[in-house]
Structures are given as C-alpha cells and as structure tokens.
XYZ file of C-alpha atoms in Angstrom:
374
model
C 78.841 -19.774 72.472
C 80.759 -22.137 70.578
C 84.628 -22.146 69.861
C 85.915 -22.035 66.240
C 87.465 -25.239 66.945
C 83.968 -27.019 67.262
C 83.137 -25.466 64.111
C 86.301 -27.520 62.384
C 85.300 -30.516 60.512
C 88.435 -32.301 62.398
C 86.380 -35.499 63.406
C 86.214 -38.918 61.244
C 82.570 -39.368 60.354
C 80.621 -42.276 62.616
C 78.897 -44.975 61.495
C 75.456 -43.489 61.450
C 76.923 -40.202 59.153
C 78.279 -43.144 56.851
C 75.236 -44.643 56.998
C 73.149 -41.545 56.170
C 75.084 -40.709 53.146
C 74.925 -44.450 51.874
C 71.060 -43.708 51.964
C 71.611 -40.909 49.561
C 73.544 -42.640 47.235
C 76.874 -41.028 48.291
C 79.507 -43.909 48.082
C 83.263 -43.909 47.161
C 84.113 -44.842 43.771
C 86.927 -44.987 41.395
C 86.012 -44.840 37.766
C 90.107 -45.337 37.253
C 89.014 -49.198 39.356
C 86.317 -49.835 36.861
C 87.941 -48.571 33.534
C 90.971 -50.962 34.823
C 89.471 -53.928 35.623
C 87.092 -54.091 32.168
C 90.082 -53.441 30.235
C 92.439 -56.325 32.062
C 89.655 -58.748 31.933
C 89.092 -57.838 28.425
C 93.231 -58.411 27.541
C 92.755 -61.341 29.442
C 89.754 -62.426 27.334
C 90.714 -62.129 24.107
C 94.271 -63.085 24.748
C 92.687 -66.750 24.968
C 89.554 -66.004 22.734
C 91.259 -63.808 20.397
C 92.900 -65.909 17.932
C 89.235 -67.507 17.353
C 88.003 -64.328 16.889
C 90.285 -63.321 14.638
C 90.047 -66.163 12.435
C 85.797 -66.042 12.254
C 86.223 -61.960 10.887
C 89.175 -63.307 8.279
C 86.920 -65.473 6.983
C 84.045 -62.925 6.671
C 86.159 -61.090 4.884
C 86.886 -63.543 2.805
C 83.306 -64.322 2.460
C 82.301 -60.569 1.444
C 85.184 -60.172 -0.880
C 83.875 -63.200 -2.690
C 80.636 -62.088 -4.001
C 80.015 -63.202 -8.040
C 78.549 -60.722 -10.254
C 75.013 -62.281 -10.495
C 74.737 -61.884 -5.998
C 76.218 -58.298 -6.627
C 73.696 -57.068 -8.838
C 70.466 -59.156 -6.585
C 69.670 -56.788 -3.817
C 67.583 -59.583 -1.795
C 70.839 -61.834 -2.158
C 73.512 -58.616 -0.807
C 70.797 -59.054 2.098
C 70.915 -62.055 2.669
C 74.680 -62.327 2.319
C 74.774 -58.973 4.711
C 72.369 -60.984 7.387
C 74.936 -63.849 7.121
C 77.788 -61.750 8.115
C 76.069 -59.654 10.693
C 74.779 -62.443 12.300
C 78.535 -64.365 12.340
C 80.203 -61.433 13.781
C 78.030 -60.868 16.929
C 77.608 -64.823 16.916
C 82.099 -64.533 17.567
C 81.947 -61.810 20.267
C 78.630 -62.298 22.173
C 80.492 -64.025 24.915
C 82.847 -61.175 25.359
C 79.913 -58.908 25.179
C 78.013 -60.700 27.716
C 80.835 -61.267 29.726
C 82.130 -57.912 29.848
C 78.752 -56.893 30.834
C 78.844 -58.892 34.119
C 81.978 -57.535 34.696
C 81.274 -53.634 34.031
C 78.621 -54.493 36.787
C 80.767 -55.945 39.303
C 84.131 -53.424 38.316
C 81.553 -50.580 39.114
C 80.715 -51.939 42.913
C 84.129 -53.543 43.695
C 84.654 -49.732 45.484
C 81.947 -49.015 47.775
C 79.746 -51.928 47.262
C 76.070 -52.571 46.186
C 74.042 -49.311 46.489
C 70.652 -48.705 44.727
C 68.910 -45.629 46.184
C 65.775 -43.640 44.444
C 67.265 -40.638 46.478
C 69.938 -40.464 43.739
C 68.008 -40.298 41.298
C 65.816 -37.672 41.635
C 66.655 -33.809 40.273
C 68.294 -31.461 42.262
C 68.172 -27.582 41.724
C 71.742 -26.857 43.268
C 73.357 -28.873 40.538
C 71.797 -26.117 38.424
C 73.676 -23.384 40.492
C 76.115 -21.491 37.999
C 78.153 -20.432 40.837
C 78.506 -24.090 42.229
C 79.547 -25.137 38.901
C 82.468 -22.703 38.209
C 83.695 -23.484 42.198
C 83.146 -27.363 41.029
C 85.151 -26.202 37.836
C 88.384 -25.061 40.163
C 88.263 -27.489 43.076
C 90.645 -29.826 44.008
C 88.846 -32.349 43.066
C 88.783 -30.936 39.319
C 92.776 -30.318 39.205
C 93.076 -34.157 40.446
C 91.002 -35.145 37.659
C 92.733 -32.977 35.081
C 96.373 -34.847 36.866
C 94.906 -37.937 36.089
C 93.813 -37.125 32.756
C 97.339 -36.059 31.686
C 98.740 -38.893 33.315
C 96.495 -41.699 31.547
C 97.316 -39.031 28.023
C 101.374 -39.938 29.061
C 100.947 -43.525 29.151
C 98.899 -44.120 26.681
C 100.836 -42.516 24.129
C 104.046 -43.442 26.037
C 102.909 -47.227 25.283
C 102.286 -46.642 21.736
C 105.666 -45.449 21.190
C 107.052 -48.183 23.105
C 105.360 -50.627 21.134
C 105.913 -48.586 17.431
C 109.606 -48.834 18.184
C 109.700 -52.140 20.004
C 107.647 -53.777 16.966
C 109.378 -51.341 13.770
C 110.837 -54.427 12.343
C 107.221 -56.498 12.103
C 105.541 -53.373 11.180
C 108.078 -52.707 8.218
C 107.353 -56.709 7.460
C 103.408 -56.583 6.864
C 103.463 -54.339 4.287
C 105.297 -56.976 2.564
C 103.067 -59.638 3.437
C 99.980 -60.403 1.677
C 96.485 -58.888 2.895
C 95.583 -62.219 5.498
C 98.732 -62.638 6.618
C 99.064 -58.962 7.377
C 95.699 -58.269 9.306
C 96.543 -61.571 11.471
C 99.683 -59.815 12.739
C 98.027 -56.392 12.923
C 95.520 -57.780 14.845
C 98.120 -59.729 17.078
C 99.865 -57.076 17.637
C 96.888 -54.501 18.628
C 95.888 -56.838 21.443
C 99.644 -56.808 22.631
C 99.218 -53.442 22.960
C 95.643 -53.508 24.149
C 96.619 -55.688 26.890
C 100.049 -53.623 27.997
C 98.208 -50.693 28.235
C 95.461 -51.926 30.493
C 98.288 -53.342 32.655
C 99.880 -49.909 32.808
C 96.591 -48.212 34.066
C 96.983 -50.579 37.397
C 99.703 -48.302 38.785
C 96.970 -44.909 38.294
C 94.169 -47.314 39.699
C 96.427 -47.731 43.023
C 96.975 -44.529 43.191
C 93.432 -43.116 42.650
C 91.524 -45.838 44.632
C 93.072 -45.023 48.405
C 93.105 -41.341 47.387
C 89.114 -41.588 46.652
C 88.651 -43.099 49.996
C 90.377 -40.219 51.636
C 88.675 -37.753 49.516
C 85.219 -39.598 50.591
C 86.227 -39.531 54.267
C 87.525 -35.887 54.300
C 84.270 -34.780 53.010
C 82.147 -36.706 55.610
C 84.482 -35.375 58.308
C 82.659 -33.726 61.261
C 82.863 -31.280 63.997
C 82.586 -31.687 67.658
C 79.605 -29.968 67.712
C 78.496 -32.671 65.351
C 79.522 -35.453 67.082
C 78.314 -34.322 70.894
C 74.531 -33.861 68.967
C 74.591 -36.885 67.637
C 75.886 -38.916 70.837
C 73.239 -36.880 72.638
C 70.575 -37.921 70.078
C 72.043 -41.584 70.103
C 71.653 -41.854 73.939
C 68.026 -41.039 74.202
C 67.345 -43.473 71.266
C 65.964 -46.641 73.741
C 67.203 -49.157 70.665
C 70.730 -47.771 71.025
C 70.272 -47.016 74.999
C 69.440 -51.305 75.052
C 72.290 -52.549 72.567
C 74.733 -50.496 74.759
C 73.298 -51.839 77.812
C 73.822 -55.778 75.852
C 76.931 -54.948 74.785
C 78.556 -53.799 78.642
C 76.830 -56.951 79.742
C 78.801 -59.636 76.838
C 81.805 -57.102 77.741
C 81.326 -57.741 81.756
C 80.219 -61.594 81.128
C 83.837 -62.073 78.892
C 86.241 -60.195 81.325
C 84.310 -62.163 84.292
C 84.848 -65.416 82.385
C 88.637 -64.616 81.650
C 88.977 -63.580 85.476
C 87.561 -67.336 87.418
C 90.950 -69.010 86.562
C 92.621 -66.492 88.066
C 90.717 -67.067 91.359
C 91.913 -68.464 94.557
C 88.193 -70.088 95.259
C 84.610 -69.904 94.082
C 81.767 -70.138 96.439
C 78.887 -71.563 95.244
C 74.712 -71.450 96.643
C 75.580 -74.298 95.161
C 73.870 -74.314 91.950
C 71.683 -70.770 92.384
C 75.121 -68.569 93.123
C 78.418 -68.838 92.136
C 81.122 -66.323 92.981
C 84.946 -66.153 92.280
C 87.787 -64.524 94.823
C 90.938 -63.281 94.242
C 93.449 -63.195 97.429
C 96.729 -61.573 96.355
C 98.027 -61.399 100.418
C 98.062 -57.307 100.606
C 94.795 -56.277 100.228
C 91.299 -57.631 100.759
C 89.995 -60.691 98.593
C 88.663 -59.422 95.410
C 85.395 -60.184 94.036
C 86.759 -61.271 90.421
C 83.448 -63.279 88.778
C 79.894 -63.882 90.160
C 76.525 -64.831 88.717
C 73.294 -66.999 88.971
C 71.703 -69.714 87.249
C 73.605 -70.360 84.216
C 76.208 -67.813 84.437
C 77.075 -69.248 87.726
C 76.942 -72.679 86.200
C 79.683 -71.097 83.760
C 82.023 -69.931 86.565
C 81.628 -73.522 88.251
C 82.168 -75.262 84.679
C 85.343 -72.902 84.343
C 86.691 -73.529 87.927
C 86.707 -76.741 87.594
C 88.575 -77.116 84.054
C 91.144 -74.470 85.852
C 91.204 -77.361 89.240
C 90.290 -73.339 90.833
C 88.490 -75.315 93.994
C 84.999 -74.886 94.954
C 83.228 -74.324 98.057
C 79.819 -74.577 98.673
C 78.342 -72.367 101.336
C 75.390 -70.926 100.506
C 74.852 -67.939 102.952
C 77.958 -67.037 102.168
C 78.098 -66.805 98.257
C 74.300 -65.195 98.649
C 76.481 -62.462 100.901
C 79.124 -61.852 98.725
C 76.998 -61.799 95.548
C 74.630 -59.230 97.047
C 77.008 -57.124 98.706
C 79.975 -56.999 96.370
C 80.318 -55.263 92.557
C 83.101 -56.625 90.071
C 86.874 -55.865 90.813
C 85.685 -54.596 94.616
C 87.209 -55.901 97.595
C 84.922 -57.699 99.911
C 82.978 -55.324 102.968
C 84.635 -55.502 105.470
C 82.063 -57.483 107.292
C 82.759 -60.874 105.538
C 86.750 -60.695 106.125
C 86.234 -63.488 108.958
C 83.838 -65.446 106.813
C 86.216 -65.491 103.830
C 89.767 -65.647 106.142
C 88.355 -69.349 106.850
C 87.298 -70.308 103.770
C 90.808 -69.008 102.483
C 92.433 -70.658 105.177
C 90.357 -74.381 104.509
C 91.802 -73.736 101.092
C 95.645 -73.337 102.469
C 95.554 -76.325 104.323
C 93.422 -78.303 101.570
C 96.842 -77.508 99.167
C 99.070 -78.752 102.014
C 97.092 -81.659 102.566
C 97.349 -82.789 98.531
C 101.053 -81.656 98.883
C 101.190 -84.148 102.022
C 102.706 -81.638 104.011
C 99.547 -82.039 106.258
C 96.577 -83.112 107.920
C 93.092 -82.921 105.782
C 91.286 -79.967 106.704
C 87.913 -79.988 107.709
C 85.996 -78.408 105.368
C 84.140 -75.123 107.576
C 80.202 -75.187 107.301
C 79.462 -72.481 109.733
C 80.360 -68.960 109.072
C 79.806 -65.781 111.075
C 78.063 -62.883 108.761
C 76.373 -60.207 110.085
C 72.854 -58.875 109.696
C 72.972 -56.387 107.550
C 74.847 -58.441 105.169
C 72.618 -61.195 104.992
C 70.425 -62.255 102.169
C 67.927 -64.930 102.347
C-alpha cells in the first residue's frame, strides 16, 4: 500500500515527462515576453524609421486636402486619387509590417522554443467542462493574471501622466501652431511615449518570465511513485539499458585516463595489455588504469607524456589485467611479482638520481597457476 507521501507531486519532472508534454504541445510561455519584445523592437523601429514615416502621411494629407472641384465631383478620379494614397501608405510601413512579422514569430518562441505539434490542435471535450472552467476561473493562475493585468493598467496610465505633465508646456504650444507643424510634434511625441512605455513593460516581463517557468515546472512535478515506474520502465528499455551501459564505460575510460599519471608504473603485454599501479607504501599496489588494444595504447601514450615508466612483461600485465577490477588492490598472489617490478623501479630513480648502480631490468617473474592467463 502506498504512503501519502508517494502520492505528493514533490519530485522535479525528468527528461522523458518534459519530453512527453513537449509532444503535446505543452511548453512554457510568456505572452508578457512576446507583447515586450514586439513593442521594443517596434520603438526601436520607428524611432529611426519614424520621421520618414511621418513625413510620407504629411504629405498624403496634403495630397487629399488638395483635391480641385472638377476631381471632387469625378468619382473614377476620387478612385484613382484614393488608390494613390492607399497604395503610398502601406508602400511607408510595409517594412515595419514585414518586419514586425518576423519578429512576432521569433518573440513567440524566444520562451520554450520551436514547437509545432498536431496534438494541440485537435478538440478536446474537457475544455468544454463547466466545472473546469469556473475552477480555471479562481485558480492561481487566474488571480496572477488579473495581478498582472492591474499592474500593466498602473503603468500604462502611470506613463501617460508622466508624459501629460512632463510635456504640458509642448502640448499647450501645438494648439498654437499651425495644422503640419502640430501633427509633426504630436506624432513625435506619441512615439516618445510609445517607446517609454514598452521599456516600462521589461520590468513585468522579468518578473512574469521566471515565474512561468516555475509555474510550468510545478505543474509537471511528480511523485515517487511516478518516478520509481518510470525508472523501472526505463531500465527494461534495451536502448536506454545500452546508452547507460556507453555512458559507465566513457565515465570508467575518463577516470582511468585521469588516474595513469598518478601511477607508480604501467606494465605493458607490450602492445596487447597495458595496466597502471598505484603504490602508496601502506597498502597493496592498486590497480588504477588497464586496457587492450587501443585503450592500452592510450595508457602507454599517457605514461609516457607523464615520464610514469613502463615495463614490459607480458605474463605479468595479462595477470593483473585478468585478475584485477579498477581501484582493487592486487590478489595477493602477484605481491612478489609486483614487489620486484616496484623495486626495479626504486633503484631505476636512484640510478637517474646517481645515487646508484643501474638496475637490471627483471624478466622473470613468479605467478602462480591459477593466476595465469595465456
């Protein structure tokens, strides 16, 4: 019988429960991210656009205001003169247009990436559910939204009185000015604004985007009845049962690779077997690195950058390879076998120090039978 505590969702969701709800179209987003972005890149757009902008409507307007009485009273010429103007005005802002089209695209995955799924699309009956709707309707999630609405409500109007009494003096001087001059510093002045308040949506857009993410990973959340299934599930699954078995061996292969110039010596076949000892004078030599082939090509390559010396004795290293697992001591069997090689090593030092005769280096080595591998 299971506890209550399995039955908590108190477990971060793994990567194949993030995967699965990718696959159903279930994401994190931030609209606040994507409203933000289109509206700086917009600012930022017609901030260096704008003025052209501007000046291609002023002089529609004064190209419709300037119709003579003969155009006025032609209906084919008012179309005409309409297809002029129409054509003009998109002809000013198709680059924004286009452009804030790629960028609506991109705001919307900049959260949660690329993610096109038919599962998404297609109709489910629960979102019918009256019930689910008025629980939807008092959620959290709902009062965070209503927060947010306020709070975008406090600084949007907050700007606009900002800017009213920040700009009284130029708005008091239009209505002086004549009808040009006027709409160019309307205008000016509305893209001012336009552009402050999209800045002053960043600070909600920080706030909103980690939040999302936690809201997203608190509703994937797990139990540990969960999580035992689907580790139970995972290690029966031969794929995952091999890419566990690869990844020990790259793990094993690394730490053994880190470990040779550490070594006091590494016996070698010498090109078949390669292993690497460790002799720290109160236990038994430890086997630190071995392999064949090209790993034990490796360890030799390694070794020999490290000056760790090498000893070829090929009985030996077969022994030791056969006999001994990774960060074990040596049986017990192959202490005199490895007490001379340790010892030719001793002397070898003393020799290079000249504190010594040059040893002799041993080719005969006393392993038993059970320990031997041909």
């Amino acid at each position: 019988m299971m506890s209550d505590s399995d039955q908590e969702k108190t477990e971060q969701p793994t990567a194949k429960r993030l995967e699965q709800a990718r696959e159903k179209g279930d994401v994190p987003r931030s609209r606040e991210l994507s409203t933000t972005v289109l509206l700086v890149i917009c600012g930022c757009f017609m901030l260096f656009f704008g003025q052209r902008i501007v000046e291609v409507f002023i002089q529609l307007m004064r190209f419709n205001l300037s119709i003579d009485k003969a155009a006025s009273s032609d209906p084919m010429m008012m179309f005409a003169h309409l297809e002029v103007t129409v054509k003009e005005a998109l002809m000013s802002i198709m680059g924004l247009l286009i452009g804030l089209a790629f960028v609506a695209i991109a705001a919307s995955v900049l959260m949660g990436g690329w993610n096109f799924t038919l599962e998404a699309l297609q109709p489910k009956l629960s979102k019918l559910n009256p019930l689910a709707g008025i629980k939807r309707m008092f959620s959290i999630n709902s009062l965070v939204e209503l927060v947010k609405s306020f709070a975008k409500f406090a600084v949007v109007a907050g700007m606009a009185i900002y800017m009213i009494r920040s700009d009284q003096d130029q708005l008091m001087l239009m209505a002086r000015q004549d009808i040009m001059t006027s709409m160019a510093n309307g205008l000016e002045l509305l893209l001012w604004g336009f552009i402050w308040l999209a800045c002053s949506l960043v600070l909600i857009t920080l706030i909103d985007v980690p939040y999302q993410q936690y809201q997203y990973m608190q509703k994937l959340k797990m139990t540990k009845q969960e999580v035992k299934e689907e580790m139970k599930n995972a290690e029966g699954n031969p794929e995952i049962k091999g890419r566990i078995r690869r990844l020990q061996r790259e793990m094993t292969f690394r730490r053994m690779m880190s470990n040779v110039p550490k070594a006091d010596v590494v016996i070698t076949n010498p090109t078949h077997y390669a292993v690497a000892l460790q002799y720290t004078g109160h236990k038994a030599p430890v086997l630190v690195a071995k392999g064949e082939e090209l790993v034990a090509a490796k360890i030799r390559e390694i070794a020999d950058a490290h000056k760790v010396p090498i000893i070829s004795a090929p009985a030996l290293a077969r022994s030791v390879y056969y006999n001994t697992e990774i960060d074990q001591e040596i049986p017990s069997g192959l202490y005199m076998a490895v007490a001379q090689v340790l010892a030719y090593i001793t002397h070898l030092k003393a020799w290079k120090r000249r504190q010594g005769p040059k040893p002799v280096e041993p080719k005969q080595f006393d392993i038993p039978s059970e320990l031997r591998h041909e």
